[in-house]
Amino acid sequence: MSCEPDQWAKDWLDRQRAEGKTGLTVEKRGGMHIVKWATTKWDPETKKRKKISEYRGVLEPDGTIVPPRPKKEPIIIDKLAESGSARLLKLTTEPYFEHLKFAFPSDYPEIIELVFARCLGKGELSKAGRVWDTLENVFGLRPNTSPASLSKTLQRVGQSRGSQDLFFDRLRDGDCQMAIDMSVIFSKANGTKMNKKGYNRFRLSCPQFNLLMGCGLSSGRPQYMKVLPGNNKEGAAVSMLDEFEIPKGTFLVMDRGYSDSKFLAQIKEKELEYVVAVKRNSKTYDITDTKEGMFRWRKSAVAFGHCECDLGWAYRFENLNHRNDELVDNLWAQEQGKKRNLNSEKAGNFIVVSSKELPAQEVYRIYKTRCEIENLFDTAKNELSANKSHMQDDAHVMGFLFIVFLSLITRFGITKLIENADLLSTYSPEDVLDIFGTMKIIESKTEIRQVVPKDVRDLDAKLGLFWYSTPEDLEKLQKKPKKRGRKPKASPPS
């Protein structure tokens, strides 16, 4: 709100009017005297006078006017795109980009678009195009971004099983140990033949189909996937042996659901080896014990024994920590009134059958690394939303799961990048994408400089990418901080 100006300002205004300067007014606001010039102009359209006002500046006691600051011209930005996250996704997509281009020569641009969108948490067809438009075009592609076009791409990819197998063959890295497993994917897709009636852990009826996957244990990278009907059992994995060319002598590491003599015989016919767990009710427990020896596995002591059986060589292991936990668990459940069979002989025990005789500790290590594929299934369902599909036919479902598989490889690459920098306890792949997403590429006629935030610069240096940092920044981070505080005074001589 303006108030009455001081007397010296009124005197100045009288002098200006005496000199013939009209239209000037003085207002006092916040201790300052604001000078304005105003007049009226006839508007022929409205046939009324229109007031025109202009700010002249701030009046000083000595009679000078401090002119207003010149108006800055508006900065027009032609394009604003995320650069950091796009470059990171390109880095982890490049290992399979040429294989994808060879297997899907006409659809690979749209596939890359869908993979990038799903890794960024917006894999819906209605959002994928908008996400792609906000990213820097790091591959120089021009894919279709409309949901209708992307839906047709999913259908073509799902129908092209031969192209998928060609991609898997080129992706194979020659790992001599490979984990195989199958997991249930709950789906709300309507009209698909692969969806079968099933039950979730709450015993609620949910349509489901199965996802068969294989991953190398040395690298941990997924190498194969196939969508199977929901009523297929683990034995259906035999189809993988015919479609996927696995090098001879490769060890297939499997859970107890695959301990079927016919399936294992087919594996031997392909000149492959296997390491598979057996069920708790197997008769192999009657012919094995754990009196042969003992070794250390991390922070646990493991007793073992082995003997020859019909399926190969049976290795029985007893983890003493697991044995204690299982016994305590069962006793606690009995105290709560739950029905639990307390079997002290098998508590903490499990048996692994190998087609080839190996040292017991090596067999234990091979089987324990099978958890890699469990982590992949967990990531596919919880991070990449594999269990949230609303497709209308089998082709779309298979295309959708292939996109999830490629996103899994891409996210795995980011995870390995974080692991190599020893930052897994601090950052997740989503954290890294989010931090790098703050870096933009700006196109404008006006010169604009973007300041690299400290968290981006530090993370870039720690990962060894050096896109927004230098090796000198990494050396500064690796230096131990100086201890603060005063040095303790030396005690006086006694």
CSV table of C-alpha atoms in Angstrom, one decimal:
chain,number,residue,atom,x,y,z
A,1,MET,CA,0.0,0.0,0.0
A,2,SER,CA,1.2,3.5,-0.9
A,3,CYS,CA,1.2,6.4,1.6
A,4,GLU,CA,1.7,10.2,1.5
A,5,PRO,CA,5.2,11.1,0.2
A,6,ASP,CA,7.6,13.2,2.2
A,7,GLN,CA,7.6,17.0,1.9
A,8,TRP,CA,10.9,17.0,-0.1
A,9,ALA,CA,9.3,14.7,-2.7
A,10,LYS,CA,6.3,16.9,-2.9
A,11,ASP,CA,8.5,19.9,-3.5
A,12,TRP,CA,10.4,18.1,-6.2
A,13,LEU,CA,7.1,17.2,-7.9
A,14,ASP,CA,5.9,20.8,-7.8
A,15,ARG,CA,9.2,21.9,-9.5
A,16,GLN,CA,8.7,19.4,-12.3
A,17,ARG,CA,5.1,20.5,-12.9
A,18,ALA,CA,6.3,24.2,-12.9
A,19,GLU,CA,8.8,23.2,-15.7
A,20,GLY,CA,5.9,21.9,-17.7
A,21,LYS,CA,6.5,18.2,-17.1
A,22,THR,CA,3.0,16.7,-16.7
A,23,GLY,CA,1.8,13.2,-15.9
A,24,LEU,CA,4.3,12.5,-13.1
A,25,THR,CA,3.2,11.1,-9.7
A,26,VAL,CA,5.2,10.1,-6.6
A,27,GLU,CA,4.2,7.2,-4.3
A,28,LYS,CA,5.9,6.2,-1.1
A,29,ARG,CA,6.2,2.4,-0.7
A,30,GLY,CA,8.4,0.7,1.9
A,31,GLY,CA,10.4,3.8,2.6
A,32,MET,CA,11.1,4.5,-1.1
A,33,HIS,CA,9.6,7.1,-3.3
A,34,ILE,CA,8.4,5.6,-6.6
A,35,VAL,CA,8.1,7.9,-9.6
A,36,LYS,CA,5.5,7.0,-12.3
A,37,TRP,CA,4.3,8.7,-15.4
A,38,ALA,CA,0.7,8.2,-16.5
A,39,THR,CA,-1.6,9.6,-19.2
A,40,THR,CA,-4.7,8.5,-21.1
A,41,LYS,CA,-5.3,7.5,-24.7
A,42,TRP,CA,-8.5,7.4,-26.7
A,43,ASP,CA,-9.4,3.8,-27.8
A,44,PRO,CA,-11.5,4.0,-31.0
A,45,GLU,CA,-12.7,0.4,-30.6
A,46,THR,CA,-14.2,0.8,-27.1
A,47,LYS,CA,-14.7,4.5,-27.6
A,48,LYS,CA,-13.3,5.1,-24.1
A,49,ARG,CA,-10.1,6.6,-22.8
A,50,LYS,CA,-7.5,4.0,-21.8
A,51,LYS,CA,-5.0,4.7,-19.0
A,52,ILE,CA,-1.3,4.2,-19.8
A,53,SER,CA,1.2,4.0,-16.9
A,54,GLU,CA,5.0,3.8,-16.9
A,55,TYR,CA,7.5,3.2,-14.1
A,56,ARG,CA,10.3,5.7,-14.2
A,57,GLY,CA,12.4,4.8,-11.1
A,58,VAL,CA,13.1,5.6,-7.5
A,59,LEU,CA,13.4,9.3,-6.4
A,60,GLU,CA,16.4,10.2,-4.2
A,61,PRO,CA,16.5,13.1,-1.8
A,62,ASP,CA,19.0,15.0,-4.0
A,63,GLY,CA,16.4,15.0,-6.8
A,64,THR,CA,18.0,12.2,-9.0
A,65,ILE,CA,16.0,9.3,-10.3
A,66,VAL,CA,17.5,5.8,-10.1
A,67,PRO,CA,16.2,4.2,-13.4
A,68,PRO,CA,14.7,0.8,-13.3
A,69,ARG,CA,16.7,-2.3,-14.2
A,70,PRO,CA,16.6,-3.2,-17.9
A,71,LYS,CA,14.2,-6.1,-18.6
A,72,LYS,CA,15.9,-9.3,-19.4
A,73,GLU,CA,14.9,-10.9,-22.6
A,74,PRO,CA,13.1,-14.2,-22.1
A,75,ILE,CA,15.2,-17.3,-22.8
A,76,ILE,CA,13.5,-19.6,-25.4
A,77,ILE,CA,14.5,-23.2,-25.0
A,78,ASP,CA,14.0,-25.3,-28.1
A,79,LYS,CA,14.6,-28.7,-26.6
A,80,LEU,CA,15.1,-30.0,-23.1
A,81,ALA,CA,16.0,-33.7,-22.7
A,82,GLU,CA,17.4,-36.0,-20.0
A,83,SER,CA,20.9,-36.8,-20.9
A,84,GLY,CA,22.5,-38.6,-17.9
A,85,SER,CA,19.9,-41.4,-17.5
A,86,ALA,CA,19.8,-42.0,-21.3
A,87,ARG,CA,23.6,-42.3,-21.5
A,88,LEU,CA,23.6,-44.8,-18.6
A,89,LEU,CA,20.9,-46.9,-20.3
A,90,LYS,CA,22.8,-46.8,-23.5
A,91,LEU,CA,26.0,-48.0,-21.8
A,92,THR,CA,24.2,-51.1,-20.4
A,93,THR,CA,22.3,-51.8,-23.6
A,94,GLU,CA,25.2,-51.7,-26.0
A,95,PRO,CA,26.4,-55.3,-25.1
A,96,TYR,CA,23.3,-56.8,-26.8
A,97,PHE,CA,22.2,-53.9,-29.1
A,98,GLU,CA,23.8,-55.4,-32.2
A,99,HIS,CA,22.3,-58.9,-31.4
A,100,LEU,CA,18.9,-57.3,-31.1
A,101,LYS,CA,19.3,-55.4,-34.4
A,102,PHE,CA,20.3,-58.6,-36.2
A,103,ALA,CA,17.4,-60.6,-34.8
A,104,PHE,CA,14.7,-57.9,-35.1
A,105,PRO,CA,15.9,-55.6,-38.0
A,106,SER,CA,12.6,-53.8,-38.4
A,107,ASP,CA,11.4,-53.6,-34.7
A,108,TYR,CA,14.5,-52.9,-32.7
A,109,PRO,CA,14.0,-49.1,-32.4
A,110,GLU,CA,10.6,-49.7,-30.8
A,111,ILE,CA,12.0,-52.5,-28.6
A,112,ILE,CA,14.8,-50.1,-27.3
A,113,GLU,CA,12.1,-47.5,-26.6
A,114,LEU,CA,10.0,-49.9,-24.5
A,115,VAL,CA,13.1,-51.2,-22.6
A,116,PHE,CA,14.2,-47.6,-21.7
A,117,ALA,CA,10.7,-46.7,-20.6
A,118,ARG,CA,10.4,-49.9,-18.4
A,119,CYS,CA,13.8,-49.4,-16.8
A,120,LEU,CA,12.7,-45.9,-15.9
A,121,GLY,CA,9.5,-47.2,-14.2
A,122,LYS,CA,7.0,-46.1,-17.0
A,123,GLY,CA,6.6,-49.2,-19.1
A,124,GLU,CA,2.9,-48.7,-20.0
A,125,LEU,CA,2.3,-48.3,-23.7
A,126,SER,CA,0.5,-45.0,-23.1
A,127,LYS,CA,3.6,-43.6,-21.3
A,128,ALA,CA,6.5,-45.1,-23.2
A,129,GLY,CA,6.3,-42.6,-26.1
A,130,ARG,CA,6.3,-39.6,-23.8
A,131,VAL,CA,9.2,-41.0,-21.8
A,132,TRP,CA,11.2,-41.5,-25.0
A,133,ASP,CA,10.5,-37.9,-26.2
A,134,THR,CA,12.0,-36.6,-22.9
A,135,LEU,CA,15.3,-38.5,-23.3
A,136,GLU,CA,18.4,-37.6,-25.3
A,137,ASN,CA,18.4,-39.7,-28.5
A,138,VAL,CA,21.6,-41.5,-27.7
A,139,PHE,CA,21.2,-44.2,-30.4
A,140,GLY,CA,20.0,-41.8,-33.1
A,141,LEU,CA,16.8,-43.9,-33.5
A,142,ARG,CA,13.4,-42.7,-34.7
A,143,PRO,CA,10.9,-45.2,-33.4
A,144,ASN,CA,7.1,-45.0,-33.5
A,145,THR,CA,5.8,-43.6,-30.2
A,146,SER,CA,2.1,-44.1,-30.5
A,147,PRO,CA,0.5,-46.7,-28.2
A,148,ALA,CA,-1.2,-48.4,-31.2
A,149,SER,CA,2.2,-48.8,-33.0
A,150,LEU,CA,3.9,-50.1,-29.9
A,151,SER,CA,1.1,-52.6,-29.3
A,152,LYS,CA,1.6,-54.0,-32.8
A,153,THR,CA,5.4,-54.2,-32.1
A,154,LEU,CA,4.7,-56.3,-29.0
A,155,GLN,CA,2.5,-58.6,-31.0
A,156,ARG,CA,5.1,-59.1,-33.8
A,157,VAL,CA,7.9,-59.7,-31.2
A,158,GLY,CA,5.8,-62.3,-29.4
A,159,GLN,CA,5.0,-64.1,-32.6
A,160,SER,CA,8.6,-64.2,-33.7
A,161,ARG,CA,9.8,-67.0,-31.6
A,162,GLY,CA,12.5,-67.9,-34.1
A,163,SER,CA,13.9,-64.3,-33.9
A,164,GLN,CA,14.0,-64.6,-30.1
A,165,ASP,CA,15.9,-67.9,-30.3
A,166,LEU,CA,18.4,-66.3,-32.7
A,167,PHE,CA,18.9,-63.5,-30.2
A,168,PHE,CA,19.4,-65.9,-27.3
A,169,ASP,CA,22.0,-67.9,-29.3
A,170,ARG,CA,24.0,-64.7,-30.1
A,171,LEU,CA,23.7,-63.5,-26.5
A,172,ARG,CA,25.1,-66.7,-25.0
A,173,ASP,CA,28.5,-66.1,-23.4
A,174,GLY,CA,29.8,-69.6,-23.1
A,175,ASP,CA,29.4,-69.9,-19.3
A,176,CYS,CA,30.2,-73.4,-18.1
A,177,GLN,CA,27.6,-73.3,-15.3
A,178,MET,CA,24.0,-72.3,-15.9
A,179,ALA,CA,21.0,-72.1,-13.5
A,180,ILE,CA,17.6,-73.0,-14.8
A,181,ASP,CA,14.3,-72.3,-13.0
A,182,MET,CA,10.6,-71.6,-13.7
A,183,SER,CA,8.5,-69.1,-11.8
A,184,VAL,CA,4.8,-68.3,-11.7
A,185,ILE,CA,3.7,-65.0,-13.2
A,186,PHE,CA,0.2,-63.9,-12.1
A,187,SER,CA,-1.6,-62.0,-14.8
A,188,LYS,CA,-4.9,-60.1,-15.4
A,189,ALA,CA,-4.7,-60.7,-19.2
A,190,ASN,CA,-8.0,-61.7,-20.8
A,191,GLY,CA,-8.4,-64.0,-23.8
A,192,THR,CA,-5.0,-65.7,-23.5
A,193,LYS,CA,-4.7,-69.5,-23.8
A,194,MET,CA,-1.6,-69.7,-21.7
A,195,ASN,CA,-3.3,-68.3,-18.7
A,196,LYS,CA,-4.4,-71.1,-16.4
A,197,LYS,CA,-6.2,-71.2,-13.1
A,198,GLY,CA,-3.9,-71.1,-10.1
A,199,TYR,CA,-3.7,-69.9,-6.5
A,200,ASN,CA,-1.5,-67.3,-4.8
A,201,ARG,CA,0.0,-67.6,-1.4
A,202,PHE,CA,-3.3,-66.4,0.2
A,203,ARG,CA,-5.1,-69.3,-1.6
A,204,LEU,CA,-7.0,-66.8,-3.8
A,205,SER,CA,-7.7,-67.9,-7.4
A,206,CYS,CA,-5.5,-66.0,-9.9
A,207,PRO,CA,-4.8,-66.7,-13.6
A,208,GLN,CA,-1.2,-67.4,-14.1
A,209,PHE,CA,1.4,-68.5,-16.7
A,210,ASN,CA,5.0,-69.7,-16.2
A,211,LEU,CA,8.3,-68.0,-17.1
A,212,LEU,CA,11.2,-70.3,-17.7
A,213,MET,CA,14.6,-68.6,-17.4
A,214,GLY,CA,18.3,-69.5,-17.6
A,215,CYS,CA,21.2,-67.4,-16.4
A,216,GLY,CA,25.0,-67.9,-16.3
A,217,LEU,CA,26.4,-68.4,-12.8
A,218,SER,CA,29.8,-66.9,-13.4
A,219,SER,CA,28.4,-63.7,-14.8
A,220,GLY,CA,24.9,-63.8,-13.3
A,221,ARG,CA,23.5,-62.4,-16.5
A,222,PRO,CA,20.2,-63.8,-17.9
A,223,GLN,CA,20.6,-65.7,-21.1
A,224,TYR,CA,17.3,-67.4,-22.0
A,225,MET,CA,13.6,-67.1,-21.4
A,226,LYS,CA,10.4,-68.7,-22.5
A,227,VAL,CA,6.8,-68.2,-21.6
A,228,LEU,CA,4.9,-71.5,-20.9
A,229,PRO,CA,1.2,-72.2,-20.0
A,230,GLY,CA,0.3,-71.9,-16.3
A,231,ASN,CA,-0.3,-75.6,-15.9
A,232,ASN,CA,3.1,-76.8,-17.1
A,233,LYS,CA,5.4,-78.5,-14.6
A,234,GLU,CA,9.2,-78.2,-14.3
A,235,GLY,CA,9.7,-81.0,-16.7
A,236,ALA,CA,8.6,-78.6,-19.5
A,237,ALA,CA,12.1,-77.1,-19.3
A,238,VAL,CA,13.1,-79.9,-21.7
A,239,SER,CA,11.9,-77.7,-24.5
A,240,MET,CA,14.8,-75.3,-23.7
A,241,LEU,CA,17.3,-78.1,-24.5
A,242,ASP,CA,15.9,-78.3,-28.1
A,243,GLU,CA,15.6,-74.5,-28.8
A,244,PHE,CA,18.7,-73.2,-27.0
A,245,GLU,CA,22.1,-74.4,-28.1
A,246,ILE,CA,23.9,-75.0,-24.8
A,247,PRO,CA,27.6,-75.9,-25.1
A,248,LYS,CA,28.5,-79.5,-24.3
A,249,GLY,CA,29.7,-80.1,-20.9
A,250,THR,CA,27.8,-77.2,-19.3
A,251,PHE,CA,26.5,-77.8,-15.8
A,252,LEU,CA,22.8,-77.1,-15.4
A,253,VAL,CA,22.0,-76.2,-11.8
A,254,MET,CA,18.4,-76.8,-10.8
A,255,ASP,CA,16.1,-76.9,-7.8
A,256,ARG,CA,14.4,-80.0,-6.4
A,257,GLY,CA,11.5,-79.7,-8.7
A,258,TYR,CA,13.7,-80.9,-11.6
A,259,SER,CA,14.9,-84.1,-9.9
A,260,ASP,CA,13.0,-86.3,-12.4
A,261,SER,CA,14.9,-89.3,-13.8
A,262,LYS,CA,13.4,-88.9,-17.4
A,263,PHE,CA,14.3,-85.2,-17.5
A,264,LEU,CA,17.8,-85.8,-16.2
A,265,ALA,CA,18.3,-88.6,-18.8
A,266,GLN,CA,17.4,-86.2,-21.6
A,267,ILE,CA,20.0,-83.8,-20.2
A,268,LYS,CA,22.7,-86.5,-20.4
A,269,GLU,CA,21.6,-87.3,-24.0
A,270,LYS,CA,22.5,-83.7,-24.9
A,271,GLU,CA,26.0,-84.4,-23.4
A,272,LEU,CA,25.3,-81.9,-20.6
A,273,GLU,CA,26.0,-82.2,-16.9
A,274,TYR,CA,23.7,-81.3,-14.0
A,275,VAL,CA,23.6,-80.5,-10.3
A,276,VAL,CA,20.1,-80.8,-8.9
A,277,ALA,CA,18.6,-81.0,-5.4
A,278,VAL,CA,16.3,-83.8,-4.4
A,279,LYS,CA,13.1,-83.7,-2.4
A,280,ARG,CA,12.9,-84.3,1.3
A,281,ASN,CA,11.0,-87.6,0.9
A,282,SER,CA,13.6,-89.0,-1.5
A,283,LYS,CA,15.0,-92.5,-0.7
A,284,THR,CA,18.5,-91.0,-1.2
A,285,TYR,CA,18.5,-89.9,2.4
A,286,ASP,CA,18.6,-93.5,3.4
A,287,ILE,CA,21.9,-94.2,1.7
A,288,THR,CA,23.8,-91.1,2.6
A,289,ASP,CA,25.2,-89.5,5.8
A,290,THR,CA,27.3,-86.5,6.8
A,291,LYS,CA,30.2,-88.3,8.5
A,292,GLU,CA,32.8,-87.9,5.7
A,293,GLY,CA,34.1,-84.5,6.7
A,294,MET,CA,33.4,-80.8,7.4
A,295,PHE,CA,34.2,-77.5,5.8
A,296,ARG,CA,33.5,-73.8,6.4
A,297,TRP,CA,31.0,-71.9,4.3
A,298,ARG,CA,31.1,-68.2,5.2
A,299,LYS,CA,30.1,-68.1,8.9
A,300,SER,CA,28.7,-71.6,9.0
A,301,ALA,CA,30.2,-75.1,9.5
A,302,VAL,CA,28.9,-77.6,6.9
A,303,ALA,CA,29.2,-81.4,7.4
A,304,PHE,CA,29.1,-83.6,4.3
A,305,GLY,CA,29.1,-87.1,2.9
A,306,HIS,CA,28.6,-88.5,-0.6
A,307,CYS,CA,28.0,-91.8,-2.4
A,308,GLU,CA,27.0,-93.1,-5.8
A,309,CYS,CA,23.3,-93.5,-6.6
A,310,ASP,CA,21.0,-94.1,-9.6
A,311,LEU,CA,21.1,-90.5,-10.8
A,312,GLY,CA,24.8,-90.0,-10.3
A,313,TRP,CA,26.7,-88.9,-7.2
A,314,ALA,CA,24.6,-87.9,-4.2
A,315,TYR,CA,26.1,-85.2,-1.8
A,316,ARG,CA,24.4,-84.8,1.6
A,317,PHE,CA,25.1,-81.5,3.4
A,318,GLU,CA,24.2,-80.4,7.0
A,319,ASN,CA,24.6,-76.7,7.7
A,320,LEU,CA,24.8,-76.6,11.5
A,321,ASN,CA,23.4,-73.0,11.7
A,322,HIS,CA,20.4,-74.0,9.5
A,323,ARG,CA,19.8,-77.1,11.6
A,324,ASN,CA,19.5,-75.1,14.8
A,325,ASP,CA,17.2,-72.5,13.1
A,326,GLU,CA,14.9,-75.2,11.7
A,327,LEU,CA,14.6,-77.1,15.0
A,328,VAL,CA,13.8,-73.9,16.9
A,329,ASP,CA,11.3,-72.9,14.2
A,330,ASN,CA,9.5,-76.2,14.5
A,331,LEU,CA,9.5,-76.2,18.3
A,332,TRP,CA,8.1,-72.7,18.3
A,333,ALA,CA,5.4,-73.6,15.9
A,334,GLN,CA,4.4,-76.6,18.0
A,335,GLU,CA,4.1,-74.3,21.0
A,336,GLN,CA,1.7,-72.1,19.0
A,337,GLY,CA,-0.5,-75.1,18.3
A,338,LYS,CA,0.5,-75.5,14.7
A,339,LYS,CA,1.0,-79.0,13.2
A,340,ARG,CA,4.7,-79.5,12.4
A,341,ASN,CA,6.6,-82.7,12.0
A,342,LEU,CA,9.8,-82.5,13.9
A,343,ASN,CA,12.4,-84.6,12.0
A,344,SER,CA,15.7,-84.1,13.8
A,345,GLU,CA,17.6,-86.4,11.4
A,346,LYS,CA,16.9,-84.2,8.3
A,347,ALA,CA,16.9,-80.8,10.0
A,348,GLY,CA,19.4,-78.5,8.2
A,349,ASN,CA,20.1,-81.3,5.7
A,350,PHE,CA,19.7,-81.3,1.9
A,351,ILE,CA,21.0,-83.6,-0.8
A,352,VAL,CA,22.3,-82.5,-4.2
A,353,VAL,CA,22.8,-85.0,-7.0
A,354,SER,CA,25.6,-84.4,-9.5
A,355,SER,CA,26.1,-86.2,-12.8
A,356,LYS,CA,29.9,-86.0,-12.2
A,357,GLU,CA,32.0,-86.7,-9.1
A,358,LEU,CA,33.3,-83.4,-7.8
A,359,PRO,CA,34.8,-82.1,-4.5
A,360,ALA,CA,32.0,-81.7,-2.0
A,361,GLN,CA,32.8,-78.0,-1.3
A,362,GLU,CA,32.7,-77.3,-5.1
A,363,VAL,CA,29.2,-78.9,-5.4
A,364,TYR,CA,28.0,-76.9,-2.4
A,365,ARG,CA,29.3,-73.7,-4.0
A,366,ILE,CA,27.8,-74.4,-7.4
A,367,TYR,CA,24.4,-75.1,-5.9
A,368,LYS,CA,24.4,-72.0,-3.6
A,369,THR,CA,25.2,-69.7,-6.5
A,370,ARG,CA,21.8,-70.7,-7.9
A,371,CYS,CA,20.3,-67.9,-5.9
A,372,GLU,CA,21.3,-65.6,-8.8
A,373,ILE,CA,18.3,-66.7,-10.8
A,374,GLU,CA,16.0,-66.3,-7.8
A,375,ASN,CA,17.2,-62.7,-7.6
A,376,LEU,CA,16.4,-62.2,-11.3
A,377,PHE,CA,12.8,-63.4,-10.8
A,378,ASP,CA,12.4,-61.1,-7.8
A,379,THR,CA,13.7,-58.2,-9.8
A,380,ALA,CA,11.5,-59.0,-12.8
A,381,LYS,CA,8.3,-59.1,-10.7
A,382,ASN,CA,8.9,-56.4,-8.1
A,383,GLU,CA,11.1,-53.8,-10.0
A,384,LEU,CA,10.1,-54.3,-13.6
A,385,SER,CA,6.4,-55.2,-13.0
A,386,ALA,CA,6.4,-58.5,-14.9
A,387,ASN,CA,3.3,-59.6,-13.0
A,388,LYS,CA,1.3,-56.6,-14.1
A,389,SER,CA,0.2,-57.4,-17.6
A,390,HIS,CA,-3.2,-56.7,-19.2
A,391,MET,CA,-2.6,-58.2,-22.6
A,392,GLN,CA,-5.4,-59.6,-24.7
A,393,ASP,CA,-3.7,-62.5,-26.5
A,394,ASP,CA,-0.7,-64.9,-26.2
A,395,ALA,CA,1.5,-63.0,-28.7
A,396,HIS,CA,1.2,-59.8,-26.7
A,397,VAL,CA,2.1,-61.6,-23.5
A,398,MET,CA,5.2,-63.2,-25.0
A,399,GLY,CA,6.3,-59.9,-26.5
A,400,PHE,CA,5.7,-58.2,-23.1
A,401,LEU,CA,7.8,-60.8,-21.3
A,402,PHE,CA,10.6,-60.4,-23.9
A,403,ILE,CA,10.7,-56.7,-23.2
A,404,VAL,CA,10.9,-57.5,-19.4
A,405,PHE,CA,13.8,-59.9,-20.1
A,406,LEU,CA,15.7,-57.2,-22.0
A,407,SER,CA,15.0,-54.7,-19.2
A,408,LEU,CA,16.4,-57.3,-16.8
A,409,ILE,CA,19.7,-57.5,-18.7
A,410,THR,CA,19.9,-53.7,-18.9
A,411,ARG,CA,19.2,-53.3,-15.1
A,412,PHE,CA,21.7,-56.1,-14.4
A,413,GLY,CA,24.4,-54.1,-16.3
A,414,ILE,CA,23.7,-51.1,-14.0
A,415,THR,CA,23.9,-53.4,-10.9
A,416,LYS,CA,27.3,-54.7,-12.0
A,417,LEU,CA,28.5,-51.2,-12.5
A,418,ILE,CA,27.5,-50.4,-8.9
A,419,GLU,CA,29.0,-53.6,-7.6
A,420,ASN,CA,32.3,-53.1,-9.3
A,421,ALA,CA,32.5,-49.7,-7.6
A,422,ASP,CA,31.6,-51.4,-4.2
A,423,LEU,CA,28.5,-49.2,-3.8
A,424,LEU,CA,25.8,-51.8,-3.6
A,425,SER,CA,25.1,-51.0,0.1
A,426,THR,CA,24.6,-47.3,-0.8
A,427,TYR,CA,22.9,-47.2,-4.2
A,428,SER,CA,20.3,-49.2,-6.2
A,429,PRO,CA,20.0,-49.0,-10.0
A,430,GLU,CA,16.9,-46.8,-9.5
A,431,ASP,CA,18.9,-44.4,-7.3
A,432,VAL,CA,21.6,-44.1,-10.0
A,433,LEU,CA,19.1,-43.5,-12.8
A,434,ASP,CA,17.4,-40.9,-10.7
A,435,ILE,CA,20.6,-39.0,-9.8
A,436,PHE,CA,21.9,-39.1,-13.4
A,437,GLY,CA,18.4,-38.0,-14.6
A,438,THR,CA,19.0,-34.5,-13.3
A,439,MET,CA,21.5,-33.9,-16.1
A,440,LYS,CA,19.8,-32.3,-19.1
A,441,ILE,CA,20.8,-31.5,-22.7
A,442,ILE,CA,19.5,-28.0,-23.6
A,443,GLU,CA,19.1,-26.6,-27.1
A,444,SER,CA,18.6,-22.8,-27.3
A,445,LYS,CA,19.8,-19.8,-29.3
A,446,THR,CA,20.9,-18.3,-26.0
A,447,GLU,CA,24.0,-19.6,-24.3
A,448,ILE,CA,23.0,-21.7,-21.3
A,449,ARG,CA,25.4,-23.5,-18.9
A,450,GLN,CA,24.3,-26.2,-16.6
A,451,VAL,CA,26.1,-26.6,-13.3
A,452,VAL,CA,26.9,-30.2,-12.4
A,453,PRO,CA,25.4,-31.0,-9.0
A,454,LYS,CA,27.8,-32.4,-6.4
A,455,ASP,CA,26.0,-35.7,-6.0
A,456,VAL,CA,26.1,-36.3,-9.8
A,457,ARG,CA,29.8,-35.4,-10.0
A,458,ASP,CA,30.7,-37.6,-7.0
A,459,LEU,CA,28.7,-40.6,-8.2
A,460,ASP,CA,30.1,-40.2,-11.7
A,461,ALA,CA,33.6,-40.3,-10.4
A,462,LYS,CA,33.0,-43.3,-8.1
A,463,LEU,CA,31.5,-45.3,-11.0
A,464,GLY,CA,34.5,-44.5,-13.1
A,465,LEU,CA,32.4,-43.1,-16.0
A,466,PHE,CA,33.9,-39.5,-15.9
A,467,TRP,CA,31.1,-38.0,-18.0
A,468,TYR,CA,30.6,-35.1,-15.6
A,469,SER,CA,33.8,-35.4,-13.5
A,470,THR,CA,37.5,-35.9,-13.8
A,471,PRO,CA,40.0,-38.4,-12.4
A,472,GLU,CA,41.1,-35.6,-10.0
A,473,ASP,CA,37.6,-35.6,-8.5
A,474,LEU,CA,38.0,-39.3,-7.8
A,475,GLU,CA,41.3,-38.7,-6.1
A,476,LYS,CA,39.8,-36.1,-3.8
A,477,LEU,CA,37.0,-38.5,-2.8
A,478,GLN,CA,39.5,-41.3,-2.0
A,479,LYS,CA,41.6,-39.0,0.2
A,480,LYS,CA,41.0,-39.6,3.9
A,481,PRO,CA,39.5,-36.5,5.6
A,482,LYS,CA,41.7,-34.7,8.0
A,483,LYS,CA,40.8,-35.2,11.7
A,484,ARG,CA,39.3,-32.2,13.2
A,485,GLY,CA,39.9,-30.9,16.7
A,486,ARG,CA,42.9,-29.7,18.7
A,487,LYS,CA,45.9,-32.0,19.2
A,488,PRO,CA,46.1,-33.3,22.7
A,489,LYS,CA,48.6,-31.4,24.9
A,490,ALA,CA,51.6,-33.3,26.1
A,491,SER,CA,51.4,-34.2,29.7
A,492,PRO,CA,54.1,-32.5,31.9
A,493,PRO,CA,57.0,-34.6,32.9
A,494,SER,CA,56.6,-36.3,36.2
